[in-house]
Short mmCIF file of C-alpha atoms and ligand atoms in Angstrom, two decimals:
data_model
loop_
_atom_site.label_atom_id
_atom_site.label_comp_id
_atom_site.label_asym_id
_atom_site.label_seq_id
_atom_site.Cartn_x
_atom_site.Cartn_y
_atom_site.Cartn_z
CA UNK A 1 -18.01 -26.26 -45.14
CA UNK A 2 -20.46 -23.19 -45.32
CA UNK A 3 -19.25 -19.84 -44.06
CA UNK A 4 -21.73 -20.38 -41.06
CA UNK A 5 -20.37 -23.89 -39.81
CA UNK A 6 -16.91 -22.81 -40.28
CA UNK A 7 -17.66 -18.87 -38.21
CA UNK A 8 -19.20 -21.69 -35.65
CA UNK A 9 -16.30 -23.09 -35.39
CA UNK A 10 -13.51 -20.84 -35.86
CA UNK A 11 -14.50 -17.61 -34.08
CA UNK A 12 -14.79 -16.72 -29.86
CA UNK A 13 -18.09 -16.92 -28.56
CA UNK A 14 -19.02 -14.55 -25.49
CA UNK A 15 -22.42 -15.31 -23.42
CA UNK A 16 -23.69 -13.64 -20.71
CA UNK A 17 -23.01 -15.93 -18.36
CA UNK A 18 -26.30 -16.26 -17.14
CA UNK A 19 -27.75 -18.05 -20.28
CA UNK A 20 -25.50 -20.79 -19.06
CA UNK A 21 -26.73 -22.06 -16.08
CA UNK A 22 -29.39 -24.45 -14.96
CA UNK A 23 -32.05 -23.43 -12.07
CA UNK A 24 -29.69 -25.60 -9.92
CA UNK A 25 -26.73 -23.39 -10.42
CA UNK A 26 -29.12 -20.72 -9.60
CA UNK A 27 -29.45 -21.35 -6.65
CA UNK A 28 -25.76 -22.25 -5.37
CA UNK A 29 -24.72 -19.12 -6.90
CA UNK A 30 -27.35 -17.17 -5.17
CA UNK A 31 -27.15 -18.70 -1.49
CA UNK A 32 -23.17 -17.91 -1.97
CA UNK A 33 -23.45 -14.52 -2.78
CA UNK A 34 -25.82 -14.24 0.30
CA UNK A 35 -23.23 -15.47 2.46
CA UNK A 36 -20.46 -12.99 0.81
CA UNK A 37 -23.32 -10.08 1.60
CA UNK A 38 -22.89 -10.84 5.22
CA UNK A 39 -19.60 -11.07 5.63
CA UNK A 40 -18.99 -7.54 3.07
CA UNK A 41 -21.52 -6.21 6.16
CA UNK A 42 -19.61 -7.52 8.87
CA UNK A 43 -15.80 -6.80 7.54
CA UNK A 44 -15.25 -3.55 5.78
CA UNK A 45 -11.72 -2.99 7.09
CA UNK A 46 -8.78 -5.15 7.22
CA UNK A 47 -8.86 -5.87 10.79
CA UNK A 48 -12.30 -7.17 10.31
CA UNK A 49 -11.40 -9.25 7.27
CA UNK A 50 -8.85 -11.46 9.11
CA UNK A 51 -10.94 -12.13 12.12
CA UNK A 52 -13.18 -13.34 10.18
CA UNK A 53 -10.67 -15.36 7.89
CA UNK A 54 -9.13 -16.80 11.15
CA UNK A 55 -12.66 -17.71 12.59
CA UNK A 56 -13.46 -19.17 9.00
CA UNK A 57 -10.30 -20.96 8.92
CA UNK A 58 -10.38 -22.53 12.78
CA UNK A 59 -13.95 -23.61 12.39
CA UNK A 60 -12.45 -25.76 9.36
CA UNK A 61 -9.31 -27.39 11.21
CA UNK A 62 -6.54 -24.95 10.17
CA UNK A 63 -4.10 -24.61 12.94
CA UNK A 64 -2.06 -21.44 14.20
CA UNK A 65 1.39 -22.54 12.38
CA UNK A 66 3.11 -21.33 15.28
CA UNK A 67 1.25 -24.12 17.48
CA UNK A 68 2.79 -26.68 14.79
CA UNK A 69 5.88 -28.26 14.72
CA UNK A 70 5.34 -30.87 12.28
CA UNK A 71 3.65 -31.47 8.92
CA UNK A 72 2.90 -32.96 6.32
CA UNK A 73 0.37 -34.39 3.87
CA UNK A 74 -2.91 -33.20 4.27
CA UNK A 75 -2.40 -30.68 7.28
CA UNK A 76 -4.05 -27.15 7.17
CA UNK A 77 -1.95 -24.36 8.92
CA UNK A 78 -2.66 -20.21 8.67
CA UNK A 79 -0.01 -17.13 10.04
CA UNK A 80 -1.53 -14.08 10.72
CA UNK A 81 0.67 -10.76 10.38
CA UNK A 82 -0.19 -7.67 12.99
CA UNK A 83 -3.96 -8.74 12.63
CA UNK A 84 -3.62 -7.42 9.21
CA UNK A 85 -2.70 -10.36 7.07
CA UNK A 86 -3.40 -14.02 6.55
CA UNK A 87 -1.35 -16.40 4.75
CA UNK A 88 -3.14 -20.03 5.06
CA UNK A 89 -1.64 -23.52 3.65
CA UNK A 90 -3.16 -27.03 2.98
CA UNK A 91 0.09 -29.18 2.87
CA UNK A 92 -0.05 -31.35 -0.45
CA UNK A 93 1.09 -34.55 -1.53
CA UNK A 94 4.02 -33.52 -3.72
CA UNK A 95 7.13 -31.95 -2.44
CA UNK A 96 6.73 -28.21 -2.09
CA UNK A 97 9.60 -27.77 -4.79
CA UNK A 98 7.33 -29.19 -7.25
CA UNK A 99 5.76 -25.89 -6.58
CA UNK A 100 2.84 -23.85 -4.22
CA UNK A 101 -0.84 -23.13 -5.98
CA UNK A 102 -1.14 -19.81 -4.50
CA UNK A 103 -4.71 -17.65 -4.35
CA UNK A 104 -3.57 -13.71 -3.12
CA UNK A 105 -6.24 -10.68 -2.60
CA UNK A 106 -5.88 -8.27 -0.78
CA UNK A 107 -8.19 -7.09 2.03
CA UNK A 108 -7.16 -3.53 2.38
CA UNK A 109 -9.89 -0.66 0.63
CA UNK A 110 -9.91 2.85 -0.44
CA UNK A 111 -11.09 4.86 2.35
CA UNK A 112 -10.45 8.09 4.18
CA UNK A 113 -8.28 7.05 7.63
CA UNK A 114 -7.88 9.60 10.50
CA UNK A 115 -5.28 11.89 11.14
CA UNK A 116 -3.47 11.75 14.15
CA UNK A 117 -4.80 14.98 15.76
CA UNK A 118 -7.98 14.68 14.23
CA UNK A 119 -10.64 16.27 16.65
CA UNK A 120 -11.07 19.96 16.18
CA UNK A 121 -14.02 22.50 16.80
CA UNK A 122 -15.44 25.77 14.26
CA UNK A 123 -17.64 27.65 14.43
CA UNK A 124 -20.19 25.29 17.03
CA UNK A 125 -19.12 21.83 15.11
CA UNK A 126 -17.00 19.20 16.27
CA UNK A 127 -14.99 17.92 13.44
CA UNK A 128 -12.82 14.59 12.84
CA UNK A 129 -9.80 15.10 10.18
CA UNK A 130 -9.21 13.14 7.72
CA UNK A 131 -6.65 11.90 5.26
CA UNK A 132 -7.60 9.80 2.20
CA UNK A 133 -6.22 6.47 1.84
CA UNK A 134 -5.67 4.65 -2.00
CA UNK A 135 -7.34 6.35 -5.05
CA UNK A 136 -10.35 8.09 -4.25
CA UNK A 137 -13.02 10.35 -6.09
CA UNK A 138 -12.79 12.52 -3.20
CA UNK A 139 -16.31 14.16 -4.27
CA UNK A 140 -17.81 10.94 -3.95
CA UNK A 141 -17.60 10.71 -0.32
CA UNK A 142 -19.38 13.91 0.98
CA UNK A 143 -23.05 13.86 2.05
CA UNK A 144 -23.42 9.83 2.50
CA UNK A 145 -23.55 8.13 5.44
CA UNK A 146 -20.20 7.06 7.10
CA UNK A 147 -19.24 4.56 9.85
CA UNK A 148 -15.98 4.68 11.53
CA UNK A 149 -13.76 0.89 12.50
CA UNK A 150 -10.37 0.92 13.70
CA UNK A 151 -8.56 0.55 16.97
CA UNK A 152 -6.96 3.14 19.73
CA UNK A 153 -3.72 1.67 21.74
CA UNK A 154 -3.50 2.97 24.58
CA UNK A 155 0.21 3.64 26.22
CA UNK A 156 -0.35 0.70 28.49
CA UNK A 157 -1.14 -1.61 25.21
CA UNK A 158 -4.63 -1.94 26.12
CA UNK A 159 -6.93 -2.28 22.61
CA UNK A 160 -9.76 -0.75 22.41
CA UNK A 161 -12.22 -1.63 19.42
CA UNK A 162 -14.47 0.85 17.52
CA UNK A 163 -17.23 -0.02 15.36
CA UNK A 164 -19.54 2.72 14.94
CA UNK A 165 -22.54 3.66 12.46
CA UNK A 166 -23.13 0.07 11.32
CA UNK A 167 -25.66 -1.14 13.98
CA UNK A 168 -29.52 0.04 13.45
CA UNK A 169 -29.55 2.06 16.34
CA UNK A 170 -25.80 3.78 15.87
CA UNK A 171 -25.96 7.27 15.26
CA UNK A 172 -23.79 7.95 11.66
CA UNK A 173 -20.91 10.55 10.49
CA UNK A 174 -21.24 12.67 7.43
CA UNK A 175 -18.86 14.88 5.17
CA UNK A 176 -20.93 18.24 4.48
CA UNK A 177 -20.82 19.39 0.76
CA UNK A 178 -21.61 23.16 -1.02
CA UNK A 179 -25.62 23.72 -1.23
CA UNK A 180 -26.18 24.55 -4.98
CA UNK A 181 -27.17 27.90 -4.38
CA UNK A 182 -23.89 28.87 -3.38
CA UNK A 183 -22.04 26.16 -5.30
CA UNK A 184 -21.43 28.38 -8.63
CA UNK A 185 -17.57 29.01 -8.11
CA UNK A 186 -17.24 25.29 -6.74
CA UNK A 187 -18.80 23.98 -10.10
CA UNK A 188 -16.95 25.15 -12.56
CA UNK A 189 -14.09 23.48 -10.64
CA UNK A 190 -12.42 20.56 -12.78
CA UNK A 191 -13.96 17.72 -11.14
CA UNK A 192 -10.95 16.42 -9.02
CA UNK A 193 -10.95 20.26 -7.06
CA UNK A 194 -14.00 20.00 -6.02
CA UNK A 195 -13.69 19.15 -2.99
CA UNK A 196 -10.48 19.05 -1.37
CA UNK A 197 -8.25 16.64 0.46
CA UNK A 198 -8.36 18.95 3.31
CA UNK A 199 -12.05 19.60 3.65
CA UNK A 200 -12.82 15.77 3.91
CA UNK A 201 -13.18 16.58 7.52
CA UNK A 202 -16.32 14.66 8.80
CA UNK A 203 -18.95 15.98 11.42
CA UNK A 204 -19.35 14.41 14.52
CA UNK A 205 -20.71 16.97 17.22
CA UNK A 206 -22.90 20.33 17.76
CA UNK A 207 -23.66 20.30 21.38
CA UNK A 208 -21.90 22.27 23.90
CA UNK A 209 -20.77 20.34 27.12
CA UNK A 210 -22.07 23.04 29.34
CA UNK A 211 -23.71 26.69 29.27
CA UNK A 212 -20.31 28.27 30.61
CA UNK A 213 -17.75 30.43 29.04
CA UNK A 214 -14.85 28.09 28.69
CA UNK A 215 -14.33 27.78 25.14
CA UNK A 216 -14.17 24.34 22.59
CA UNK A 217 -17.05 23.02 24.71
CA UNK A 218 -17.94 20.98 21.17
CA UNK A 219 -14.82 19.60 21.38
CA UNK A 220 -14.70 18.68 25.06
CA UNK A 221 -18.27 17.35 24.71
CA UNK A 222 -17.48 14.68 22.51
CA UNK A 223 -14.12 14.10 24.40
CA UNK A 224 -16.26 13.44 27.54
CA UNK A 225 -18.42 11.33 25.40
CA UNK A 226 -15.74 9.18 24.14
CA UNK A 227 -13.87 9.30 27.82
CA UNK A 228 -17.29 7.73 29.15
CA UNK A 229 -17.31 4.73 26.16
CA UNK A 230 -13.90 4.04 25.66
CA UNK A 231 -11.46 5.52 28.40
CA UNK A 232 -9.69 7.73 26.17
CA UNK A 233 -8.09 11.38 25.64
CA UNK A 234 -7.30 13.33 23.20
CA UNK A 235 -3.74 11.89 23.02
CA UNK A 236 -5.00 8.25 22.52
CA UNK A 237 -5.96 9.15 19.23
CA UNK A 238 -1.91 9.10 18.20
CA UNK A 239 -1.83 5.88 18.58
CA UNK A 240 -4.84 4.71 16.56
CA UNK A 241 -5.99 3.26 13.40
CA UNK A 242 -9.45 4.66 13.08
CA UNK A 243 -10.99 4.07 9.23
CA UNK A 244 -13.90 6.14 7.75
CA UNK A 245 -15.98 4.08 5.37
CA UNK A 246 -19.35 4.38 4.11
CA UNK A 247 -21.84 3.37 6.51
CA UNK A 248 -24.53 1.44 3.95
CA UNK A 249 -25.04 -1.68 3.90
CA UNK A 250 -24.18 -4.43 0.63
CA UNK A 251 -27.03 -5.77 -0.70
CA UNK A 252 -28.43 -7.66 -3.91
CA UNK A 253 -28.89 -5.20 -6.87
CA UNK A 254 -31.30 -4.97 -9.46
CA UNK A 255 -35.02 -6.30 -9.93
CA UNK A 256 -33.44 -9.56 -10.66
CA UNK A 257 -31.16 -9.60 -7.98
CA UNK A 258 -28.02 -10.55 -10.57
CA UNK A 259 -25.87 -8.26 -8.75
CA UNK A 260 -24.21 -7.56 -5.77
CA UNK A 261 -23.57 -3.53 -4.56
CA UNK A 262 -21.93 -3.06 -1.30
CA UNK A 263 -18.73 -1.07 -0.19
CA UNK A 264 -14.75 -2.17 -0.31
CA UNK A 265 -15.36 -4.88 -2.75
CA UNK A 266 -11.65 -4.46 -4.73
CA UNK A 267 -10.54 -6.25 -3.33
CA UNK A 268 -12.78 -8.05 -0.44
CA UNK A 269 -14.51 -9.93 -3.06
CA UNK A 270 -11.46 -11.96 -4.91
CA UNK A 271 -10.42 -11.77 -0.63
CA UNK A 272 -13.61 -13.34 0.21
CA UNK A 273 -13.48 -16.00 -2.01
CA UNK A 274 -9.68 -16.93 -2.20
CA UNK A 275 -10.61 -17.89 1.48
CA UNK A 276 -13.45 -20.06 0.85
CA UNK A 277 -12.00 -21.75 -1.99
CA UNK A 278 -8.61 -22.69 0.68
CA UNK A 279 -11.53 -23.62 2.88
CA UNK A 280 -12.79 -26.18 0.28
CA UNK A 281 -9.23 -27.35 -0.29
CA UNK A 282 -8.50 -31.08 1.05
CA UNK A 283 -5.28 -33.00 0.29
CA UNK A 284 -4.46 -31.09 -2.90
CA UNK A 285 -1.52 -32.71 -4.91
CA UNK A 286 0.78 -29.45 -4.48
CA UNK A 287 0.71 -27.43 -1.52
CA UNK A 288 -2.40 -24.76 -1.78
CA UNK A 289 -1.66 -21.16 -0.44
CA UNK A 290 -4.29 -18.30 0.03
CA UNK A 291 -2.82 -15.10 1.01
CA UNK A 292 -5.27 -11.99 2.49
CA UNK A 293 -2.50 -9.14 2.00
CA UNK A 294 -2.31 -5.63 3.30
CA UNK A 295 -1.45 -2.06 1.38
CA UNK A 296 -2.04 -2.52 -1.62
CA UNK A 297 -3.83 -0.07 -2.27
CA UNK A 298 -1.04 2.47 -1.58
CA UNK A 299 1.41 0.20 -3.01
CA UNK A 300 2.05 -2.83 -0.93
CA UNK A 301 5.06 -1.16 1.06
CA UNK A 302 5.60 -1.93 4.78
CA UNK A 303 5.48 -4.76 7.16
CA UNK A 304 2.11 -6.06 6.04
CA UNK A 305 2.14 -5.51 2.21
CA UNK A 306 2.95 -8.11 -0.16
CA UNK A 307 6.72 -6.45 -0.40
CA UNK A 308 7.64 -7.37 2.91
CA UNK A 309 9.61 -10.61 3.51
CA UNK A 310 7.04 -11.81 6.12
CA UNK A 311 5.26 -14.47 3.00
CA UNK A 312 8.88 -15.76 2.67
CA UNK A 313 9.40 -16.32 5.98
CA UNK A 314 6.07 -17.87 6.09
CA UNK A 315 6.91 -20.43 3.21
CA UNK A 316 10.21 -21.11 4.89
CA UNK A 317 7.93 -22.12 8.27
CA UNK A 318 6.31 -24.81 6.36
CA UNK A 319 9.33 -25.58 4.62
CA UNK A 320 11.21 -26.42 8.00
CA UNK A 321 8.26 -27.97 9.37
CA UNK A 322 7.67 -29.75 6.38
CA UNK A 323 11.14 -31.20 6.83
CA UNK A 324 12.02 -30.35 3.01
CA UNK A 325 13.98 -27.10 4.02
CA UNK A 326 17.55 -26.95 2.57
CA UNK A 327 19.79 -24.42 1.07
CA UNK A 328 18.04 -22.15 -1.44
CA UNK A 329 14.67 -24.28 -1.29
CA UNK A 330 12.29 -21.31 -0.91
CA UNK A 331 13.61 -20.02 -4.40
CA UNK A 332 13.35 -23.33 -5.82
CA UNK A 333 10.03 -23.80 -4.65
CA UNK A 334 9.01 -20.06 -5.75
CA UNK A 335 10.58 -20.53 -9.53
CA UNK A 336 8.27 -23.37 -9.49
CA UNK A 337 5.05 -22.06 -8.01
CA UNK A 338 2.17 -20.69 -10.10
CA UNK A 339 -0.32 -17.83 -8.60
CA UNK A 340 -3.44 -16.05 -9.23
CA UNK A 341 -3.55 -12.63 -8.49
CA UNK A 342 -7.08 -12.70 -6.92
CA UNK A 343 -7.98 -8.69 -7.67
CA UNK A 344 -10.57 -7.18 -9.40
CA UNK A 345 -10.94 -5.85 -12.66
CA UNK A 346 -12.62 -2.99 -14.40
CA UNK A 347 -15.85 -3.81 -15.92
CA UNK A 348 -16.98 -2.07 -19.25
CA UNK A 349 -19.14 0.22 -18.47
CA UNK A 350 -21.74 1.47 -21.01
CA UNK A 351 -21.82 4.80 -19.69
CA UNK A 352 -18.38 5.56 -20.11
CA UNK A 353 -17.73 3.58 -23.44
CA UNK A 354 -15.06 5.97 -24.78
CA UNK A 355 -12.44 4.84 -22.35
CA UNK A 356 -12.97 0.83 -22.97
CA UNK A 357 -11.53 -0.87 -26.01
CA UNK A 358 -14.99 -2.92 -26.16
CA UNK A 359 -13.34 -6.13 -27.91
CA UNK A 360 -10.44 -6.47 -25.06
CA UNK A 361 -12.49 -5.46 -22.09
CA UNK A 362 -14.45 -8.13 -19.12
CA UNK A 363 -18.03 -7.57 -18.90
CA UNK A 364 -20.23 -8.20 -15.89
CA UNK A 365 -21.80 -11.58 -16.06
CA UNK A 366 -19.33 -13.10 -18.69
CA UNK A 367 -17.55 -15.12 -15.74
CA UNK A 368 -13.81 -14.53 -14.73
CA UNK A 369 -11.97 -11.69 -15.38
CA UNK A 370 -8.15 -12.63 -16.15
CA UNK A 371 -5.45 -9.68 -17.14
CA UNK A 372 -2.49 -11.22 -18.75
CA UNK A 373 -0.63 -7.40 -18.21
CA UNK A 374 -1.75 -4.48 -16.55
CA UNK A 375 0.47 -1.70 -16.03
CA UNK A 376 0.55 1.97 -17.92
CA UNK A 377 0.99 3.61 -21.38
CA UNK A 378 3.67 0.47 -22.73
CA UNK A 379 2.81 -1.73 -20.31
CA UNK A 380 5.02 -0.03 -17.93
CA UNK A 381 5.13 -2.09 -14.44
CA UNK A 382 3.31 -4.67 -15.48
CA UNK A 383 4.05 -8.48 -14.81
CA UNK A 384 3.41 -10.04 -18.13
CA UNK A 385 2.07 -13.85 -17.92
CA UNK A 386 3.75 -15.78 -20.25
CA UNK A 387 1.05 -17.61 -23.08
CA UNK A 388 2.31 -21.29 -21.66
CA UNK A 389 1.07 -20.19 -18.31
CA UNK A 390 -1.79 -18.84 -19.87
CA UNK A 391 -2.30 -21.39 -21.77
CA UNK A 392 -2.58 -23.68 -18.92
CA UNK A 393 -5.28 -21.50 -17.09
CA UNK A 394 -7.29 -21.48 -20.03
CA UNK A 395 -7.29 -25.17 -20.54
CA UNK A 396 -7.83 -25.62 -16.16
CA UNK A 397 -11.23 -23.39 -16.93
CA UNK A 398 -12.19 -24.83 -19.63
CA UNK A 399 -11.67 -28.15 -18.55
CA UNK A 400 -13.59 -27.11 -15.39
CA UNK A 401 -16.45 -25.33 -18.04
CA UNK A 402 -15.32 -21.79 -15.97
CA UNK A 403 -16.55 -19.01 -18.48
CA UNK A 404 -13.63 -16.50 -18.07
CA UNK A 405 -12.48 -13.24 -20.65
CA UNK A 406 -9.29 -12.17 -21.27
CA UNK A 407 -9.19 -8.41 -20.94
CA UNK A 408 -6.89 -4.90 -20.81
CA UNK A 409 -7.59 -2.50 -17.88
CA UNK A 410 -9.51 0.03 -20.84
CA UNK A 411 -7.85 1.65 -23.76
CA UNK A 412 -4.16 2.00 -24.56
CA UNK A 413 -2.74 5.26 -23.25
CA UNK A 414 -6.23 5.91 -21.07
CA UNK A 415 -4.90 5.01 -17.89
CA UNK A 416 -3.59 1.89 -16.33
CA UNK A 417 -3.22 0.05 -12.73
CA UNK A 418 -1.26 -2.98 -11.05
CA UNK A 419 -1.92 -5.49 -8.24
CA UNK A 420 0.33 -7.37 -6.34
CA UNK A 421 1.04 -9.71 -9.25
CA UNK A 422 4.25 -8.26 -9.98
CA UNK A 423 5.59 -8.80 -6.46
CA UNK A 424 5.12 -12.42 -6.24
CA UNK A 425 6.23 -12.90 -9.87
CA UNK A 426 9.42 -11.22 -9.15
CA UNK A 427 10.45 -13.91 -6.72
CA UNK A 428 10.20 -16.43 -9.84
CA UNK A 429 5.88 -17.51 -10.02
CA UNK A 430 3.96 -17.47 -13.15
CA UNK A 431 1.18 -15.00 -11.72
CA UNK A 432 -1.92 -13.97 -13.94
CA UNK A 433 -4.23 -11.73 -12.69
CA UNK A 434 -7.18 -13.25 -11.93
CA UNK A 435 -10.73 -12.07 -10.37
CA UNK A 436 -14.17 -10.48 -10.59
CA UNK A 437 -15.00 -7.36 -12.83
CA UNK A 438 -16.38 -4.50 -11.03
CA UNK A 439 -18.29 -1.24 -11.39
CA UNK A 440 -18.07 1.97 -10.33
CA UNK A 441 -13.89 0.49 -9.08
CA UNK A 442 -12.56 2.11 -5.75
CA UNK A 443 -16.32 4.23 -5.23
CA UNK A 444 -18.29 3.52 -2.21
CA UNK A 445 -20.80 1.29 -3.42
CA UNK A 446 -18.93 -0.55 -5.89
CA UNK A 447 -21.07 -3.43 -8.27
CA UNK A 448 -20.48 -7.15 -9.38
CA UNK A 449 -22.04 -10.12 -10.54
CA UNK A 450 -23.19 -13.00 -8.72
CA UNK A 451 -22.58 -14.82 -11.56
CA UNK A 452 -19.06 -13.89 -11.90
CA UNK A 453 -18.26 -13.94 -8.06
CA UNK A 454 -19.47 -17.67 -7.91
CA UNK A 455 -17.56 -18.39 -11.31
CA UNK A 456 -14.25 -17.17 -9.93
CA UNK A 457 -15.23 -19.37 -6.46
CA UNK A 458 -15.06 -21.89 -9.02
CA UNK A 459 -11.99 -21.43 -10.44
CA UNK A 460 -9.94 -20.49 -7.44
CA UNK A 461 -10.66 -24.16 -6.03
CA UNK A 462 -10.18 -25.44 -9.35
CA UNK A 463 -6.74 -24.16 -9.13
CA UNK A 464 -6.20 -24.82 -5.28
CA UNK A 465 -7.18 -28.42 -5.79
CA UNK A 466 -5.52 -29.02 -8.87
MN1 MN B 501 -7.53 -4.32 -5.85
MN1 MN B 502 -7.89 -1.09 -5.91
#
């Protein structure tokens, strides 16, 4: 054999994705990313996320499980946690202790959340404070245009929804930054001091509520405002989730439209998709699971993250309804299941090549991004697939014709990250991480590729259905 048939046939090809599909494909990979547009436009916090997934989900004949007291082959169930997590199920033909196929993303974003005294006036401005939520470049989020989504409880448990900046005719918020003339001192800053935690305070209001003498008439302004729309006070904003996130709308990027830009997309994209992959899930073989978690960002603690024993109690539920409950089943079924850790993962970026070991790293357009480990300096905290497990992904994709890489999160010793794919693997699962590369990670406008999103849609019901 010549050097040339044998490199053909020994060595790893990479393709940009794109080269592989036919004008067909084109166009199902297009119309889906159009869909995943809208919804990025109409869900940008978790709240939003999971009435859409439970709208998605009724529309296709999953039931409330709590409305269920029987099931079994076939049957499509969801639970939703404090409107801030969905776990959804299609019941499949084996025995659940022959394992689950489980999907998880996570539908939680970096953003900048409110405190809970956050109205203040200076100096003739009405001010909202802030504090920041996940990893932020906190300089990134001054002087663009910014929406705020959330609720405010009142005492009497009454909910009242906000949704403001996103309409055409809304009015926006903005974060003020240094003009350059004066920005000398501020600029030779290291870049992370540049703007401070405690100046991400966001205008909201300049006119006085009257020509008298009583001061904070700003302040009282607005309150009257918000009295008028909503019914509140000042103290209704202690009991409130109100979210600041960037106010621009996703859209297609680039003259050839390869590429979607829009905010929150670590992790609404893998989120996105995980659900309409479970949507496109009918009488799998083992029971199919798509979980829409909370927190992760700031480490998947509390009563909606993936650490809390709500998912367990959630697999026990279809266990018992199931009627293949008994002692110790959940672990059996658990040591048996096998998950993809729908997140997203960096992208190499050309700009920044020093950080990226090119040969290990996921480029846009190449397909699926899979992480075997992430974790820090030796791997520290990270859930390490094992090769048989990998082994089997690789031959489900291939099988399917899925173009996927296997990548690091950048260079040894440059960084590092984790997802929830630890948590679940801890309970006994062979987890990979599994989802879309992305650019410019955990900024406002974050970047993927349509190729990529629909070749991950491609797996995930690959794996769902398998
Ligand atoms: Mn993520
Ligand atoms: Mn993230």
């Amino acid at each position: 054999m010549d050097s040339k048939e044998l490199k053909e046939k020994l060595f790893m090809k990479k393709k940009n994705g794109w080269e592989t599909v036919s004008n067909e494909e084109k166009k199902d990979i297009y119309s889906f990313s159009k869909e995943y547009i809208d919804f990025l436009n109409k869900s940008k916090i978790e709240r939003e996320v999971v009435e859409f997934a439970v709208e998605a989900l009724e529309s296709k004949g999953f039931k409330n499980i709590n409305t269920v007291n029987e099931l079994s082959a076939g049957d499509k169930v969801y639970y939703v946690n404090r409107e801030k997590t969905v776990y959804a199920a299609v019941i499949g033909g084996e025995s659940m202790e022959s394992g689950l196929n489980i999907v998880g993303a996570h539908v939680d974003s970096p953003r900048l959340d409110l405190k809970p005294n956050p109205l203040y006036e200076a100096d003739g401005l009405a001010l909202f404070r802030t504090h920041y939520y996940g990893g932020i470049k906190k300089y990134q989020w001054t002087t663009i245009p910014l929406a705020l989504h959330g609720v405010i409880i009142k005492t009497n448990g009454e909910k009242v929804k906000i949704n403001i900046g996103e309409d055409e005719n809304d009015p926006v918020f903005v974060i003020t930054d240094l003009l350059p003339h004066l920005g000398q001192t501020q600029m030779e800053k290291k870049l992370k001091d540049g703007v401070e935690g405690e100046n991400l305070n966001i205008l909201i209001g300049n006119m006085p509520y009257d020509n008298s003498e009583t001061p904070e008439r700003v302040k009282l302004n607005i309150l009257n405002i918000l009295n008028q729309k909503y019914g509140i006070v000042e103290k209704d904003f202690l009991s409130a989730e109100i979210e600041v996130v960037p106010a621009f709308k996703a859209k297609s990027l680039g003259f050839d439209e390869s590429m979607v830009a829009g905010y929150g997309q670590d992790d609404k994209v893998c989120a996105y998709v995980s659900l309409q992959a479970i949507l496109n899930t009918e009488k799998p073989k083992k029971t199919a699971v798509c979980i829409l978690a909370d927190k992760e960002e700031i480490g998947s603690m509390g009563n909606t993250g993936m650490e809390s024993h709500v998912f367990d109690m959630f697999v026990t539920e279809l266990l018992f309804k199931a009627k293949q409950n008994s002692i110790n089943a959940i672990d059996r079924v658990f040591c048996k299941s096998k998950m993809l850790s729908a997140d997203v993962d960096a992208a190499y970026d050309p700009l920044y090549a020093s950080v990226y070991e090119k040969t290990n790293s996921a480029f846009l357009g190449e397909g699926v991004g899979l992480n075997k480990y992430t974790g820090a300096r030796g791997k520290s905290g990270a859930s390490d697939a094992n090769a048989e497990f990998v082994a089997e992904i690789r031959k489900l994709f291939e099988d399917n014709n899925i173009r996927y890489n296997i990548s690091e999160l950048g260079k040894v010793d440059q960084g590092g990250g984790g997802t929830i794919a630890y948590i679940l693997a801890n309970k006994g699962m062979d987890v990979i991480d599994c989802g879309v590369p992305v650019l410019s990670m955990h900024s406002p406008y974050e970047v993927t590729s349509k190729f990529d999103i629909y070749s991950i849609f491609r797996a995930y019901k690959a794996f769902m259905n398998n």
